Amino acid sequence: MFDGSVVRGDFELALSETFARGQVTVVLGPNGSGKTTLLQSISGITALTRGRISLGENVFDDVERGYYLPPEDRPVGLVFQDHRLFPHLDAVDNVAFGPRAQGVDRAQARRAAREWLRRFGIESLADHRPAQLSGGQSQRVALARALATTPGVLLLDEPTAALDVRTRSITRTELRSHLDQLDAATVIVTHDPLEAITLADRLLVLEHGRLTQAGPPAEVARRPRTDYVATLVGLNLHAGVLRRVGRSTTLDLSERGSLVVVAPAEIAAGHRVLAAIRPSAIAVHTERPQHGSARNLVEGSIESIETFGDRVRLAVDARPDLLVDVTPAAVAELQLRPGSPIWLSLKATDIEIYPQD
Amino acid sequence: MLVVPFVALLVRAPWTSLGDILAGPEVAAALRLSLVCATLATLVSVVVGVPLAWFLARSRSRLVPLVRALVTVPLVLPPVVAGVALLMALGRTGVVGRLLDQWTGITLPFTTAGVVVAETFVAMPFLVISVESAFRAADRGLEQAARTLGAAPLTVFRRVTLPLTVPALLSGALLSWARALGEFGATITFAGNFPGRTQTMPLAVYLALESDPDAAIALSLLLLGVCLVVLLCLRGRWLGGLGHGAAGELR
């Protein structure tokens, strides 16, 4: 249970959140959002400025009562982004370090460490120094080292950021299966949305030291609440007020125009809502289309064109501004260029409407 | 310019009688005394210098700049001046020496222990500077990692920080040992020149130069040889290791 804040100069991380046992919570946020500070305060590297951290009956930090448990006395395992393996110890002794520090005798600690290496499929690397390990291998040793202390809380800081792209997806799959067998409360911080969605049971979005969104990853990906999340999951996001006139429902974006939408009945007129639109749901026309079923027609001009794999993303200057995905063939056929005037059509049913708060 | 003196030494060396000269009992005594004193001085430097280096590298005390200045003074101080200063402090009538004499009956000047004190005074800065920069460069991240694995600060120091500074400690110790071995000015001023008790190799060389130049050259060659061995060891370390699997693998 984390309920407190850490102040560092002008920056403040404030969070009130319960991390459940056996559950993987992923904290997603841009650089400087306070992700690493969160891990440091849970592990005890940084003390809280206000509030309290506890694991069941075990209090880690309680500022009001002047209580602070140093890192070595907290049942917390931390896997650092850069792994931080001890360069002067081989893989076995790295993993055995935790149990040894807790007073287990050398032979027994090394036996247990070998067992951990075996579980991670790297028993053959037991006598290798960190300098002789690849990124993926060193990541496994780091995870084994953290788990060898049987922590109640496991923290992972950007677990795959230090790896090359190919190793990354393998490691992610492996990590998921190891975490599934774990009884600890696991907290992973990352700025990689794919990592967040593949690893999380629950996703928290942290921006500027504040929680901006929380929920199951699928829910967060479908209904982003901030521009940061919308950009990460590749959706257009607009905030406005819901208007109901007769049988038609519109989203009033004030000076940025309005859109015809379909909204759940429980959202009353006058409510502030968010609208998420997939860029691929929008169609592009070079002339004003006649007789279509799409309820929304928007006139605008292309601001920029970017290629994303097999798609081309247009940033369109219009009311409202929209990102639109089309095929390279469409770009060629319609002779789309930056500055080209175009029409966009968008079905009301393709706009996901949900309350802002 | 740099090589000529050494070449001259080799050219002038009394090669035929070299063995006889070096086999003499006085040479053996001086050599043994030199090695013993330099080694003791190095040990004292390590025992005192490592905590001192830790203080200089990690303390936020305002005394740090002052202490650092004091530690480095012997590096630039003429050794004779160091000897005089030691005499004033630790001599039988010195500031500290008098109390030492009254309370324990121990007097340091003109004893073998005095040689060790003089050599330590001059040689320790080499060790402190080397180890301090290693402590400063030691990865704090690794220390944090050790803490999260359940190691208390003292264990972290013993099992992480200290092992990581071993290369610097070794090279620092080797440098101080070489400096102590060659120490002349402070030793002769503070400990005098008594054969078998305080007459180390450099003192023997200087004395022999007046009576028996050949012996002086022979002794010089011996010291030169020892220094070369030390240098080769250092070079080995700089090139990446004192041998197989040794400290050189560390950063």
Coordinates of C-alpha atoms in Angstrom, one line a residue:
Chain A
M1 CA 0.0 0.0 0.0
F2 CA 1.5 3.3 -1.1
D3 CA -0.1 6.5 0.1
G4 CA 2.2 9.4 0.1
S5 CA 4.4 11.8 -1.8
V6 CA 8.1 12.5 -2.5
V7 CA 9.2 16.0 -3.1
R8 CA 12.4 16.7 -5.0
G9 CA 13.0 20.4 -5.7
D10 CA 10.1 21.5 -7.8
F11 CA 9.0 18.0 -8.5
E12 CA 6.4 16.1 -6.5
L13 CA 5.3 12.5 -6.9
A14 CA 2.0 12.0 -5.1
L15 CA 0.2 8.7 -5.3
S16 CA -2.4 6.7 -3.4
E17 CA -2.5 3.1 -4.6
T18 CA -2.8 -0.5 -3.4
F19 CA -0.6 -3.0 -5.2
A20 CA -2.3 -6.4 -4.9
R21 CA -0.3 -9.7 -4.2
G22 CA 0.1 -11.9 -7.1
Q23 CA -0.9 -9.1 -9.5
V24 CA 1.3 -7.2 -12.0
T25 CA 0.9 -3.5 -11.9
V26 CA 2.5 -1.6 -14.7
V27 CA 3.2 2.1 -14.2
L28 CA 3.4 3.8 -17.6
G29 CA 4.7 7.3 -17.9
P30 CA 7.0 9.6 -19.9
N31 CA 10.5 10.4 -18.7
G32 CA 10.4 12.6 -15.6
S33 CA 6.9 11.4 -14.6
G34 CA 8.2 10.1 -11.3
K35 CA 8.2 6.4 -12.2
T36 CA 11.7 5.7 -10.9
T37 CA 11.1 7.8 -7.8
L38 CA 8.1 5.6 -7.0
L39 CA 10.3 2.5 -7.1
Q40 CA 13.1 4.2 -5.1
S41 CA 10.6 5.1 -2.4
I42 CA 9.1 1.7 -2.2
S43 CA 12.5 0.1 -2.0
G44 CA 13.7 2.6 0.6
I45 CA 16.5 4.2 -1.5
T46 CA 14.4 7.5 -1.2
A47 CA 12.5 8.4 1.9
L48 CA 8.9 9.7 1.6
T49 CA 8.3 13.4 2.2
R50 CA 4.7 12.7 3.4
G51 CA 2.5 9.7 3.9
R52 CA 3.0 6.0 4.4
I53 CA 4.1 2.8 2.7
S54 CA 3.2 -0.6 4.1
L55 CA 3.0 -4.3 3.1
G56 CA 0.3 -5.9 5.1
E57 CA 1.3 -5.4 8.8
N58 CA 4.8 -4.5 7.8
V59 CA 5.3 -0.7 7.7
F60 CA 8.1 0.5 5.4
D61 CA 7.8 4.2 5.8
D62 CA 5.5 6.4 8.0
V63 CA 6.5 10.0 8.0
E64 CA 3.8 11.1 10.5
R65 CA 5.2 8.7 13.1
G66 CA 8.8 9.3 12.1
Y67 CA 9.3 5.7 11.0
Y68 CA 11.6 4.7 8.2
L69 CA 12.8 1.2 7.4
P70 CA 16.2 1.1 5.5
P71 CA 16.3 -0.7 2.2
E72 CA 18.1 -3.7 3.6
D73 CA 15.3 -4.5 6.0
R74 CA 12.5 -4.3 3.4
P75 CA 11.2 -7.5 1.8
V76 CA 11.5 -5.8 -1.6
G77 CA 13.4 -7.0 -4.7
L78 CA 14.4 -4.4 -7.2
V79 CA 15.6 -5.2 -10.7
F80 CA 17.3 -2.1 -12.0
Q81 CA 17.1 -0.9 -15.6
D82 CA 20.9 -1.3 -16.0
H83 CA 20.7 -4.6 -14.0
R84 CA 23.6 -3.5 -11.7
L85 CA 25.2 -6.9 -11.4
F86 CA 28.3 -6.9 -9.2
P87 CA 31.2 -7.0 -11.7
H88 CA 33.6 -8.7 -9.3
L89 CA 31.2 -11.7 -8.7
D90 CA 30.2 -14.5 -11.0
A91 CA 26.5 -15.2 -11.8
V92 CA 26.1 -17.6 -8.9
D93 CA 27.6 -15.3 -6.3
N94 CA 25.5 -12.4 -7.7
V95 CA 22.4 -14.4 -7.1
A96 CA 23.7 -15.7 -3.8
F97 CA 24.5 -12.2 -2.6
G98 CA 21.0 -11.6 -1.2
P99 CA 20.6 -14.8 0.8
R100 CA 24.2 -14.4 2.1
A101 CA 23.5 -10.8 3.3
Q102 CA 20.5 -12.2 5.1
G103 CA 22.7 -14.7 7.0
V104 CA 22.4 -17.9 4.9
D105 CA 25.7 -19.8 5.0
R106 CA 27.8 -19.7 1.8
A107 CA 27.4 -23.3 0.6
Q108 CA 23.6 -23.2 1.1
A109 CA 23.3 -19.8 -0.6
R110 CA 25.2 -20.9 -3.6
R111 CA 23.1 -24.1 -3.9
A112 CA 19.9 -22.0 -3.8
A113 CA 21.5 -19.6 -6.4
R114 CA 22.2 -22.4 -8.8
E115 CA 18.6 -23.6 -8.4
W116 CA 17.5 -20.1 -9.4
L117 CA 19.8 -20.0 -12.4
R118 CA 18.5 -23.5 -13.4
R119 CA 14.9 -22.1 -13.2
F120 CA 15.9 -19.3 -15.6
G121 CA 17.7 -21.7 -17.9
I122 CA 21.1 -20.2 -17.4
E123 CA 22.7 -22.8 -15.1
S124 CA 25.6 -23.1 -17.7
L125 CA 26.5 -19.4 -17.1
A126 CA 26.9 -19.9 -13.3
D127 CA 30.7 -19.1 -13.3
H128 CA 30.5 -16.2 -15.8
R129 CA 31.2 -12.7 -14.7
P130 CA 28.6 -10.0 -15.7
A131 CA 31.0 -8.7 -18.4
Q132 CA 30.8 -12.0 -20.2
L133 CA 27.0 -12.1 -20.2
S134 CA 24.7 -10.8 -23.0
G135 CA 22.0 -8.3 -22.3
G136 CA 19.3 -10.9 -22.1
Q137 CA 21.4 -13.2 -19.9
S138 CA 22.3 -10.4 -17.5
Q139 CA 18.6 -9.5 -17.3
R140 CA 17.8 -13.0 -16.2
V141 CA 20.6 -13.0 -13.6
A142 CA 19.3 -9.7 -12.3
L143 CA 15.8 -11.1 -12.0
A144 CA 17.0 -14.3 -10.3
R145 CA 19.1 -12.2 -7.9
A146 CA 16.1 -10.1 -6.9
L147 CA 13.8 -13.2 -6.5
A148 CA 16.4 -15.1 -4.5
T149 CA 15.6 -13.0 -1.5
T150 CA 11.9 -14.1 -1.8
P151 CA 10.6 -10.6 -1.7
G152 CA 7.0 -9.7 -0.9
V153 CA 7.2 -6.9 -3.4
L154 CA 9.1 -7.2 -6.7
L155 CA 10.0 -4.0 -8.6
L156 CA 11.2 -3.8 -12.1
D157 CA 12.5 -0.6 -13.6
E158 CA 12.2 -0.6 -17.5
P159 CA 12.8 -4.4 -17.6
T160 CA 13.5 -4.6 -21.3
A161 CA 14.9 -1.1 -22.1
A162 CA 18.5 -2.2 -22.0
L163 CA 18.0 -5.0 -24.4
D164 CA 18.1 -5.0 -28.2
V165 CA 14.8 -5.3 -30.1
R166 CA 14.9 -9.0 -30.8
T167 CA 15.8 -10.0 -27.2
R168 CA 13.2 -7.6 -26.0
S169 CA 10.1 -9.6 -27.1
I170 CA 11.5 -12.9 -26.0
T171 CA 12.4 -11.5 -22.6
R172 CA 8.9 -10.0 -22.3
T173 CA 7.2 -13.4 -22.9
E174 CA 9.6 -15.1 -20.5
L175 CA 9.0 -12.4 -17.9
R176 CA 5.3 -12.8 -18.1
S177 CA 5.5 -16.5 -17.4
H178 CA 7.9 -16.0 -14.5
L179 CA 5.6 -13.3 -13.0
D180 CA 2.6 -15.6 -13.4
Q181 CA 4.1 -18.0 -10.9
L182 CA 4.9 -15.3 -8.4
D183 CA 3.0 -14.6 -5.2
A184 CA 4.6 -11.1 -4.7
A185 CA 3.0 -7.8 -5.6
T186 CA 4.8 -6.9 -8.7
V187 CA 5.3 -3.3 -9.9
I188 CA 6.9 -2.6 -13.3
V189 CA 7.6 0.9 -14.5
T190 CA 8.1 1.5 -18.2
H191 CA 7.6 4.1 -21.0
D192 CA 7.0 1.3 -23.5
P193 CA 3.3 0.9 -24.2
L194 CA 3.7 -2.5 -25.7
E195 CA 5.5 -3.7 -22.6
A196 CA 2.8 -2.2 -20.4
I197 CA 0.0 -3.9 -22.3
T198 CA 1.6 -7.3 -22.5
L199 CA 2.7 -7.5 -18.9
A200 CA 0.1 -5.6 -16.9
D201 CA -2.9 -7.0 -15.0
R202 CA -3.5 -3.4 -14.0
L203 CA -2.1 -0.3 -15.7
L204 CA -1.4 3.0 -14.0
V205 CA -0.5 6.1 -16.1
L206 CA 1.8 8.6 -14.3
E207 CA 2.4 12.1 -15.7
H208 CA 4.2 14.9 -13.9
G209 CA 4.1 12.9 -10.6
R210 CA 0.3 12.4 -10.7
L211 CA -1.8 9.4 -11.6
T212 CA -3.8 10.4 -14.7
Q213 CA -5.4 7.0 -15.5
A214 CA -5.8 3.6 -14.0
G215 CA -7.4 0.4 -15.1
P216 CA -7.1 -2.9 -17.0
P217 CA -4.7 -2.4 -20.0
A218 CA -7.3 -3.0 -22.6
E219 CA -9.6 -0.4 -21.1
V220 CA -6.8 2.1 -20.9
A221 CA -5.8 1.4 -24.5
R222 CA -9.4 1.8 -25.7
R223 CA -10.4 4.8 -23.7
P224 CA -7.3 7.0 -23.1
R225 CA -7.8 10.0 -20.7
T226 CA -4.8 12.1 -21.6
D227 CA -3.0 13.2 -24.8
Y228 CA 0.0 11.2 -23.6
V229 CA -1.8 7.9 -23.5
A230 CA -3.8 8.7 -26.7
T231 CA -0.5 9.3 -28.6
L232 CA 1.0 6.1 -27.1
V233 CA -1.9 3.9 -28.2
G234 CA -2.3 5.8 -31.5
L235 CA -5.7 7.3 -31.1
N236 CA -7.2 10.7 -31.7
L237 CA -8.5 12.1 -28.4
H238 CA -10.8 15.1 -28.1
A239 CA -12.5 16.5 -25.0
G240 CA -15.9 18.3 -25.3
V241 CA -19.4 18.6 -24.0
L242 CA -22.2 16.2 -25.0
R243 CA -25.3 17.9 -26.6
R244 CA -28.6 16.1 -27.3
V245 CA -31.0 17.9 -29.7
G246 CA -34.0 15.8 -30.7
R247 CA -32.7 12.4 -31.9
S248 CA -29.2 13.6 -32.8
T249 CA -26.3 13.6 -30.4
T250 CA -23.3 15.9 -30.9
L251 CA -20.0 16.5 -29.3
D252 CA -19.4 20.2 -28.9
L253 CA -15.7 21.0 -29.2
S254 CA -16.4 24.8 -29.0
E255 CA -13.9 26.6 -31.2
R256 CA -12.6 23.3 -32.6
G257 CA -16.0 22.4 -34.2
S258 CA -18.3 19.6 -33.4
L259 CA -18.9 15.9 -34.3
V260 CA -22.0 13.8 -34.6
V261 CA -21.6 10.9 -32.2
V262 CA -23.4 8.0 -30.6
A263 CA -23.2 8.1 -26.8
P264 CA -24.4 5.7 -24.2
A265 CA -27.8 6.7 -22.8
E266 CA -26.5 7.0 -19.2
I267 CA -24.4 10.1 -20.2
A268 CA -26.7 13.1 -19.8
A269 CA -26.6 16.1 -22.1
G270 CA -24.2 18.8 -20.8
H271 CA -21.7 16.2 -19.5
R272 CA -18.0 16.7 -20.3
V273 CA -16.9 13.6 -22.3
L274 CA -13.9 12.3 -24.2
A275 CA -14.0 11.0 -27.7
A276 CA -11.4 8.5 -28.9
I277 CA -11.2 7.9 -32.7
R278 CA -9.0 5.3 -34.5
P279 CA -7.0 7.1 -37.3
S280 CA -7.9 4.1 -39.6
A281 CA -11.6 4.7 -39.1
I282 CA -11.4 8.0 -41.0
A283 CA -11.8 8.2 -44.8
V284 CA -10.0 10.7 -47.0
H285 CA -11.6 12.4 -50.1
T286 CA -10.1 15.0 -52.4
E287 CA -13.6 16.5 -53.1
R288 CA -16.6 16.9 -50.9
P289 CA -18.3 13.5 -50.9
Q290 CA -22.0 13.3 -51.8
H291 CA -24.6 10.9 -50.4
G292 CA -22.6 9.0 -47.8
S293 CA -23.7 7.3 -44.6
A294 CA -20.9 8.9 -42.6
R295 CA -22.5 11.5 -40.3
N296 CA -19.3 13.6 -40.1
L297 CA -17.7 15.6 -42.9
V298 CA -14.8 17.7 -42.0
E299 CA -12.9 20.0 -44.4
G300 CA -9.2 20.6 -43.8
S301 CA -5.7 20.5 -45.2
I302 CA -2.8 18.1 -44.7
E303 CA -0.1 19.3 -42.3
S304 CA 2.3 16.5 -42.5
I305 CA 2.7 13.0 -43.9
E306 CA 4.6 10.2 -42.1
T307 CA 5.1 6.5 -42.9
F308 CA 4.5 3.9 -40.1
G309 CA 5.3 0.5 -41.5
D310 CA 2.6 -0.4 -44.0
R311 CA 0.5 2.7 -43.2
V312 CA 0.8 6.3 -43.9
R313 CA -0.3 8.7 -41.1
L314 CA -1.6 12.1 -42.1
A315 CA -1.8 14.9 -39.6
V316 CA -4.8 17.0 -40.8
D317 CA -5.4 20.6 -39.9
A318 CA -9.1 20.9 -39.5
R319 CA -11.9 21.5 -37.0
P320 CA -11.1 19.3 -35.1
D321 CA -7.5 18.4 -35.9
L322 CA -7.3 14.6 -36.7
L323 CA -4.7 12.0 -37.4
V324 CA -5.7 9.8 -40.3
D325 CA -4.2 6.4 -41.4
V326 CA -4.4 5.5 -45.1
T327 CA -2.5 3.1 -47.3
P328 CA 0.5 4.2 -49.4
A329 CA -1.6 3.3 -52.5
A330 CA -4.2 5.9 -51.4
V331 CA -1.6 8.5 -51.0
A332 CA -0.3 7.9 -54.5
E333 CA -3.7 7.7 -56.2
L334 CA -5.1 10.8 -54.5
Q335 CA -1.8 12.6 -54.9
L336 CA -1.8 13.7 -51.3
R337 CA 0.9 16.2 -50.3
P338 CA 1.5 18.5 -47.3
G339 CA -0.8 21.4 -47.9
S340 CA -3.4 19.5 -50.0
P341 CA -7.0 20.5 -49.2
I342 CA -9.0 17.4 -48.4
W343 CA -12.3 16.2 -46.9
L344 CA -12.5 13.7 -44.1
S345 CA -15.5 11.5 -43.4
L346 CA -16.1 9.7 -40.1
K347 CA -19.0 7.5 -39.0
A348 CA -20.7 8.5 -35.7
T349 CA -20.5 4.8 -34.6
D350 CA -16.6 4.9 -34.9
I351 CA -16.3 7.5 -32.2
E352 CA -15.9 6.1 -28.7
I353 CA -17.6 8.4 -26.2
Y354 CA -16.9 8.1 -22.4
P355 CA -17.2 10.4 -19.4
Q356 CA -14.2 12.6 -18.7
D357 CA -14.4 11.9 -14.9
Chain B
M1 CA 68.3 12.8 -21.1
L2 CA 66.1 10.4 -19.2
V3 CA 68.1 7.3 -20.1
V4 CA 71.7 8.6 -19.9
P5 CA 72.1 8.3 -16.0
F6 CA 70.9 4.7 -16.0
V7 CA 73.2 3.8 -18.9
A8 CA 76.1 5.5 -17.0
L9 CA 75.2 3.4 -14.0
L10 CA 75.3 0.3 -16.0
V11 CA 78.6 1.3 -17.8
R12 CA 80.3 2.1 -14.5
A13 CA 79.1 -0.9 -12.7
P14 CA 81.8 -3.1 -11.2
W15 CA 80.4 -6.2 -12.9
T16 CA 83.3 -8.5 -11.7
S17 CA 83.1 -7.7 -8.0
L18 CA 79.3 -7.1 -8.1
G19 CA 78.5 -10.5 -6.5
D20 CA 81.0 -10.0 -3.7
I21 CA 79.8 -6.6 -2.8
L22 CA 76.1 -7.5 -2.8
A23 CA 76.8 -10.6 -0.7
G24 CA 78.4 -8.6 2.1
P25 CA 76.5 -8.7 5.5
E26 CA 76.0 -5.0 5.6
V27 CA 74.2 -5.0 2.3
A28 CA 72.0 -7.8 3.3
A29 CA 71.1 -6.0 6.5
A30 CA 70.4 -2.7 4.7
L31 CA 68.3 -4.6 2.1
R32 CA 66.3 -6.5 4.7
L33 CA 65.7 -3.4 6.7
S34 CA 64.6 -1.5 3.6
L35 CA 62.2 -4.2 2.6
V36 CA 60.8 -4.7 6.1
C37 CA 60.3 -1.0 6.8
A38 CA 58.8 -0.2 3.4
T39 CA 56.4 -3.1 3.7
L40 CA 55.4 -2.0 7.3
A41 CA 55.0 1.6 6.1
T42 CA 52.8 0.4 3.3
L43 CA 50.7 -1.7 5.7
V44 CA 50.3 1.3 8.1
S45 CA 49.4 3.4 5.0
V46 CA 46.7 1.0 4.0
V47 CA 45.2 0.7 7.5
V48 CA 45.2 4.5 8.1
G49 CA 44.9 5.6 4.4
V50 CA 41.8 3.6 3.4
P51 CA 39.5 5.1 6.0
L52 CA 41.0 8.5 5.3
A53 CA 40.3 8.0 1.6
W54 CA 36.8 7.0 2.4
F55 CA 36.3 10.1 4.5
L56 CA 37.7 12.3 1.7
A57 CA 35.6 10.6 -1.0
R58 CA 32.3 10.3 0.8
S59 CA 32.0 12.7 3.7
R60 CA 30.1 15.9 3.3
S61 CA 32.0 17.4 6.2
R62 CA 33.4 20.9 5.7
L63 CA 36.7 19.6 6.9
V64 CA 37.2 17.6 3.7
P65 CA 39.2 20.3 1.8
L66 CA 41.4 20.9 4.8
V67 CA 42.1 17.3 5.4
R68 CA 42.8 16.7 1.7
A69 CA 45.3 19.6 1.7
L70 CA 47.0 18.1 4.8
V71 CA 47.2 14.7 3.2
T72 CA 48.8 16.0 0.1
V73 CA 51.3 18.2 1.8
P74 CA 53.9 15.4 2.1
L75 CA 53.8 15.0 -1.6
V76 CA 55.3 18.5 -2.3
L77 CA 57.2 18.9 1.0
P78 CA 61.0 18.4 0.8
P79 CA 61.5 15.1 2.6
V80 CA 64.2 16.7 4.9
V81 CA 61.6 19.2 6.0
A82 CA 59.2 16.4 6.7
G83 CA 62.0 14.8 8.8
V84 CA 62.5 18.0 10.8
A85 CA 58.8 18.4 11.3
L86 CA 58.5 14.8 12.5
L87 CA 61.4 15.4 14.9
M88 CA 59.6 18.5 16.3
A89 CA 56.4 16.5 16.8
L90 CA 57.6 13.1 17.8
G91 CA 61.2 13.8 19.1
R92 CA 61.9 13.1 22.8
T93 CA 61.3 16.8 23.5
G94 CA 58.6 17.2 20.8
V95 CA 55.0 18.2 21.2
V96 CA 53.7 14.7 21.1
G97 CA 56.9 12.8 21.6
R98 CA 57.3 14.1 25.2
L99 CA 53.9 12.8 26.2
L100 CA 54.6 9.5 24.5
D101 CA 57.9 9.2 26.4
Q102 CA 56.3 10.1 29.7
W103 CA 53.3 7.8 29.4
T104 CA 54.7 4.8 27.7
G105 CA 58.5 5.2 27.7
I106 CA 58.5 4.9 23.9
T107 CA 60.7 7.1 21.8
L108 CA 60.5 7.0 18.1
P109 CA 63.5 9.0 16.7
F110 CA 66.6 7.0 15.7
T111 CA 64.7 3.7 16.0
T112 CA 63.5 1.2 13.3
A113 CA 60.0 2.2 14.2
G114 CA 61.1 5.8 13.5
V115 CA 62.0 4.7 10.0
V116 CA 58.6 3.2 9.5
V117 CA 57.0 6.5 10.7
A118 CA 59.1 8.6 8.4
E119 CA 58.4 6.4 5.4
T120 CA 54.7 6.2 6.2
F121 CA 54.5 10.0 6.4
V122 CA 56.0 10.5 3.0
A123 CA 54.4 7.5 1.2
M124 CA 50.8 7.4 2.5
P125 CA 49.5 10.3 0.2
F126 CA 50.1 8.1 -2.8
L127 CA 47.8 5.5 -1.5
V128 CA 45.2 7.9 -0.2
I129 CA 44.9 9.7 -3.5
S130 CA 44.7 6.5 -5.5
V131 CA 42.1 4.9 -3.3
E132 CA 40.1 8.2 -2.8
S133 CA 39.5 8.5 -6.5
A134 CA 38.5 4.8 -6.7
F135 CA 36.0 5.3 -3.9
R136 CA 34.7 8.4 -5.7
A137 CA 34.4 6.5 -8.9
A138 CA 32.9 3.4 -7.3
D139 CA 29.4 2.9 -8.7
R140 CA 26.9 4.1 -6.1
G141 CA 24.3 2.2 -8.1
L142 CA 25.9 -1.1 -7.1
E143 CA 25.9 -0.1 -3.5
Q144 CA 22.2 0.7 -3.8
A145 CA 21.6 -2.6 -5.4
A146 CA 23.4 -4.3 -2.5
R147 CA 21.2 -2.5 0.0
T148 CA 18.0 -3.6 -1.7
L149 CA 19.3 -7.2 -1.5
G150 CA 19.5 -6.9 2.3
A151 CA 23.0 -5.9 2.9
A152 CA 23.6 -3.4 5.7
P153 CA 26.0 -0.5 5.0
L154 CA 29.0 -2.2 6.5
T155 CA 28.4 -5.4 4.5
V156 CA 28.0 -3.3 1.4
F157 CA 31.4 -1.7 2.0
R158 CA 33.1 -5.1 2.7
R159 CA 31.5 -7.1 -0.1
V160 CA 30.9 -4.5 -2.8
T161 CA 32.8 -1.2 -2.5
L162 CA 36.1 -2.5 -1.2
P163 CA 36.4 -5.3 -3.7
L164 CA 35.7 -2.8 -6.5
T165 CA 38.6 -0.6 -5.3
V166 CA 41.1 -3.4 -5.0
P167 CA 42.9 -2.5 -8.3
A168 CA 43.3 1.1 -7.1
L169 CA 44.3 -0.2 -3.6
L170 CA 47.0 -2.4 -5.1
S171 CA 48.5 0.2 -7.4
G172 CA 48.3 2.8 -4.6
A173 CA 50.0 0.4 -2.2
L174 CA 52.7 -0.5 -4.8
L175 CA 53.4 3.2 -5.4
S176 CA 53.7 3.9 -1.7
W177 CA 55.9 0.9 -1.2
A178 CA 58.2 2.1 -3.9
R179 CA 58.2 5.6 -2.4
A180 CA 58.9 4.2 1.0
L181 CA 61.7 2.0 -0.3
G182 CA 63.5 5.0 -1.8
E183 CA 62.8 7.4 1.1
F184 CA 66.0 9.2 2.2
G185 CA 65.6 12.7 3.5
A186 CA 62.9 12.2 6.1
T187 CA 64.5 8.9 7.3
I188 CA 68.0 10.3 7.8
T189 CA 66.7 13.4 9.6
F190 CA 64.2 11.6 11.8
A191 CA 65.7 8.2 12.3
G192 CA 69.4 8.7 11.7
N193 CA 71.8 6.4 10.0
F194 CA 72.6 3.4 12.3
P195 CA 73.6 0.3 10.4
G196 CA 71.2 -2.6 11.0
R197 CA 68.8 -0.4 12.9
T198 CA 67.9 2.6 10.7
Q199 CA 70.3 2.4 7.8
T200 CA 68.1 1.6 4.8
M201 CA 69.4 1.0 1.3
P202 CA 69.3 4.7 0.1
L203 CA 71.2 5.7 3.2
A204 CA 73.8 2.9 2.6
V205 CA 74.2 4.1 -1.0
Y206 CA 74.8 7.7 0.1
L207 CA 77.3 6.6 2.7
A208 CA 79.1 4.2 0.4
L209 CA 79.5 6.8 -2.2
E210 CA 82.2 8.6 -0.1
S211 CA 84.1 5.5 1.0
D212 CA 83.6 2.9 -1.7
P213 CA 82.0 4.2 -5.0
D214 CA 81.9 0.7 -6.5
A215 CA 79.7 -0.5 -3.6
A216 CA 77.5 2.6 -4.1
I217 CA 77.0 1.7 -7.7
A218 CA 76.3 -1.9 -6.9
L219 CA 73.7 -0.9 -4.3
S220 CA 72.2 1.6 -6.7
L221 CA 71.8 -1.2 -9.3
L222 CA 70.1 -3.3 -6.7
L223 CA 67.6 -0.6 -5.9
L224 CA 67.1 0.2 -9.6
G225 CA 66.3 -3.5 -10.2
V226 CA 63.7 -3.5 -7.4
C227 CA 62.1 -0.3 -8.9
L228 CA 62.0 -1.9 -12.3
V229 CA 60.2 -4.9 -11.0
V230 CA 57.6 -2.6 -9.3
L231 CA 57.2 -0.6 -12.5
L232 CA 56.6 -3.7 -14.5
C233 CA 54.0 -4.9 -12.0
L234 CA 52.2 -1.5 -12.3
R235 CA 52.4 -1.6 -16.1
G236 CA 50.9 -5.0 -16.0
R237 CA 48.0 -3.6 -14.1
W238 CA 47.6 -0.7 -16.4
L239 CA 47.5 -3.1 -19.3
G240 CA 44.6 -5.0 -17.7
G241 CA 45.5 -7.3 -14.9
L242 CA 48.1 -8.5 -12.5
G243 CA 47.6 -11.9 -13.8
H244 CA 44.9 -14.4 -14.6
G245 CA 41.5 -13.5 -13.2
A246 CA 43.0 -10.8 -11.0
A247 CA 41.7 -7.3 -10.2
G248 CA 42.4 -6.0 -13.7
E249 CA 39.0 -7.4 -14.8
L250 CA 37.3 -4.9 -12.6
R251 CA 36.6 -1.4 -13.6

